[in-house]
């Protein structure tokens, strides 16, 4: 496997600026962070932030090797309460 791949300058510039995407802006707009890692040692100790829209606290996790295609989130539901519906699906 090649250790030093050569790509066009245009592609390199695009990749360098790809850190901020509509998806990452949406997560930040929700008031949450994204933990990017290959391994999270303990999901019980990750730092959560208030998630106003859902009425709990949460953080998104993104496996570094998959970029944004395999995100998930940790969400804490307040004791004796429930989360608000996300609004992304509806019952009929």
PDB file of C-alpha atoms in Angstrom:
ATOM      1  CA  UNK A   1       0.000   0.000   0.000  1.00  0.00           C
ATOM      2  CA  UNK A   2       1.329   3.454  -0.896  1.00  0.00           C
ATOM      3  CA  UNK A   3       2.456   5.541   2.052  1.00  0.00           C
ATOM      4  CA  UNK A   4       2.425   8.888   0.257  1.00  0.00           C
ATOM      5  CA  UNK A   5      -0.548   9.146  -2.063  1.00  0.00           C
ATOM      6  CA  UNK A   6      -0.481  12.064  -4.479  1.00  0.00           C
ATOM      7  CA  UNK A   7      -3.744  13.854  -5.205  1.00  0.00           C
ATOM      8  CA  UNK A   8      -4.565  16.981  -7.132  1.00  0.00           C
ATOM      9  CA  UNK A   9      -4.225  20.309  -5.350  1.00  0.00           C
ATOM     10  CA  UNK A  10      -7.940  20.948  -5.956  1.00  0.00           C
ATOM     11  CA  UNK A  11      -8.909  17.691  -4.239  1.00  0.00           C
ATOM     12  CA  UNK A  12      -6.522  18.368  -1.342  1.00  0.00           C
ATOM     13  CA  UNK A  13      -8.076  21.837  -0.818  1.00  0.00           C
ATOM     14  CA  UNK A  14     -11.589  20.377  -0.869  1.00  0.00           C
ATOM     15  CA  UNK A  15     -10.655  17.748   1.710  1.00  0.00           C
ATOM     16  CA  UNK A  16      -8.973  20.340   3.935  1.00  0.00           C
ATOM     17  CA  UNK A  17     -12.133  22.462   4.050  1.00  0.00           C
ATOM     18  CA  UNK A  18     -14.501  19.500   4.439  1.00  0.00           C
ATOM     19  CA  UNK A  19     -14.294  19.631   8.245  1.00  0.00           C
ATOM     20  CA  UNK A  20     -17.400  21.845   8.394  1.00  0.00           C
ATOM     21  CA  UNK A  21     -20.361  20.343   6.567  1.00  0.00           C
ATOM     22  CA  UNK A  22     -24.117  20.926   6.601  1.00  0.00           C
ATOM     23  CA  UNK A  23     -24.342  17.888   8.899  1.00  0.00           C
ATOM     24  CA  UNK A  24     -21.790  19.179  11.423  1.00  0.00           C
ATOM     25  CA  UNK A  25     -23.459  22.601  11.350  1.00  0.00           C
ATOM     26  CA  UNK A  26     -26.813  20.903  12.079  1.00  0.00           C
ATOM     27  CA  UNK A  27     -25.382  18.982  15.058  1.00  0.00           C
ATOM     28  CA  UNK A  28     -23.802  22.160  16.431  1.00  0.00           C
ATOM     29  CA  UNK A  29     -27.108  23.966  15.807  1.00  0.00           C
ATOM     30  CA  UNK A  30     -28.748  21.385  18.049  1.00  0.00           C
ATOM     31  CA  UNK A  31     -26.333  22.571  20.759  1.00  0.00           C
ATOM     32  CA  UNK A  32     -24.387  19.297  20.724  1.00  0.00           C
ATOM     33  CA  UNK A  33     -20.827  18.231  20.080  1.00  0.00           C
ATOM     34  CA  UNK A  34     -19.456  15.403  17.958  1.00  0.00           C
ATOM     35  CA  UNK A  35     -16.916  13.065  19.510  1.00  0.00           C
ATOM     36  CA  UNK A  36     -14.719  11.794  16.700  1.00  0.00           C
ATOM     37  CA  UNK A  37     -12.720   8.738  17.696  1.00  0.00           C
ATOM     38  CA  UNK A  38     -11.882   5.158  16.856  1.00  0.00           C
ATOM     39  CA  UNK A  39     -12.787   4.068  20.387  1.00  0.00           C
ATOM     40  CA  UNK A  40     -14.808   5.523  23.271  1.00  0.00           C
ATOM     41  CA  UNK A  41     -13.722   3.787  26.487  1.00  0.00           C
ATOM     42  CA  UNK A  42     -16.878   4.429  28.525  1.00  0.00           C
ATOM     43  CA  UNK A  43     -20.186   5.786  27.228  1.00  0.00           C
ATOM     44  CA  UNK A  44     -21.295   6.442  30.824  1.00  0.00           C
ATOM     45  CA  UNK A  45     -18.636   9.147  31.196  1.00  0.00           C
ATOM     46  CA  UNK A  46     -18.902  11.077  27.909  1.00  0.00           C
ATOM     47  CA  UNK A  47     -19.716  14.739  28.375  1.00  0.00           C
ATOM     48  CA  UNK A  48     -23.327  15.511  27.457  1.00  0.00           C
ATOM     49  CA  UNK A  49     -24.786  18.897  26.618  1.00  0.00           C
ATOM     50  CA  UNK A  50     -28.389  20.050  27.007  1.00  0.00           C
ATOM     51  CA  UNK A  51     -30.452  19.063  23.976  1.00  0.00           C
ATOM     52  CA  UNK A  52     -33.304  21.572  24.075  1.00  0.00           C
ATOM     53  CA  UNK A  53     -35.258  20.204  21.109  1.00  0.00           C
ATOM     54  CA  UNK A  54     -35.404  16.705  22.610  1.00  0.00           C
ATOM     55  CA  UNK A  55     -35.624  17.734  26.283  1.00  0.00           C
ATOM     56  CA  UNK A  56     -32.623  15.731  27.433  1.00  0.00           C
ATOM     57  CA  UNK A  57     -28.865  15.854  27.119  1.00  0.00           C
ATOM     58  CA  UNK A  58     -26.702  14.285  24.447  1.00  0.00           C
ATOM     59  CA  UNK A  59     -23.589  14.000  22.342  1.00  0.00           C
ATOM     60  CA  UNK A  60     -23.040  12.569  18.860  1.00  0.00           C
ATOM     61  CA  UNK A  61     -20.361   9.947  18.243  1.00  0.00           C
ATOM     62  CA  UNK A  62     -18.599   9.546  14.930  1.00  0.00           C
ATOM     63  CA  UNK A  63     -16.200   6.733  14.156  1.00  0.00           C
ATOM     64  CA  UNK A  64     -13.167   8.439  12.607  1.00  0.00           C
ATOM     65  CA  UNK A  65     -12.773   5.835   9.872  1.00  0.00           C
ATOM     66  CA  UNK A  66     -16.338   6.252   8.599  1.00  0.00           C
ATOM     67  CA  UNK A  67     -16.548  10.066   8.657  1.00  0.00           C
ATOM     68  CA  UNK A  68     -20.264  10.959   9.045  1.00  0.00           C
ATOM     69  CA  UNK A  69     -21.799   7.792   7.605  1.00  0.00           C
ATOM     70  CA  UNK A  70     -21.986   5.888  10.907  1.00  0.00           C
ATOM     71  CA  UNK A  71     -22.873   8.475  13.520  1.00  0.00           C
ATOM     72  CA  UNK A  72     -24.895   7.629  16.572  1.00  0.00           C
ATOM     73  CA  UNK A  73     -25.674   9.510  19.738  1.00  0.00           C
ATOM     74  CA  UNK A  74     -25.793   9.056  23.474  1.00  0.00           C
ATOM     75  CA  UNK A  75     -28.835  10.635  25.049  1.00  0.00           C
ATOM     76  CA  UNK A  76     -29.709  11.002  28.705  1.00  0.00           C
ATOM     77  CA  UNK A  77     -33.417  11.062  29.521  1.00  0.00           C
ATOM     78  CA  UNK A  78     -34.230  13.060  32.662  1.00  0.00           C
ATOM     79  CA  UNK A  79     -35.448  10.884  35.549  1.00  0.00           C
ATOM     80  CA  UNK A  80     -39.210  10.398  35.480  1.00  0.00           C
ATOM     81  CA  UNK A  81     -39.549  12.169  32.126  1.00  0.00           C
ATOM     82  CA  UNK A  82     -39.478  11.299  28.448  1.00  0.00           C
ATOM     83  CA  UNK A  83     -37.857  12.834  25.410  1.00  0.00           C
ATOM     84  CA  UNK A  84     -39.813  15.045  23.073  1.00  0.00           C
ATOM     85  CA  UNK A  85     -40.433  13.606  19.634  1.00  0.00           C
ATOM     86  CA  UNK A  86     -37.764  14.535  17.157  1.00  0.00           C
ATOM     87  CA  UNK A  87     -40.235  15.650  14.504  1.00  0.00           C
ATOM     88  CA  UNK A  88     -38.484  13.627  11.820  1.00  0.00           C
ATOM     89  CA  UNK A  89     -41.241  11.035  11.623  1.00  0.00           C
ATOM     90  CA  UNK A  90     -44.968  11.248  12.077  1.00  0.00           C
ATOM     91  CA  UNK A  91     -47.659   8.869  13.199  1.00  0.00           C
ATOM     92  CA  UNK A  92     -50.733   8.436  11.103  1.00  0.00           C
TER      93      UNK A  92
END
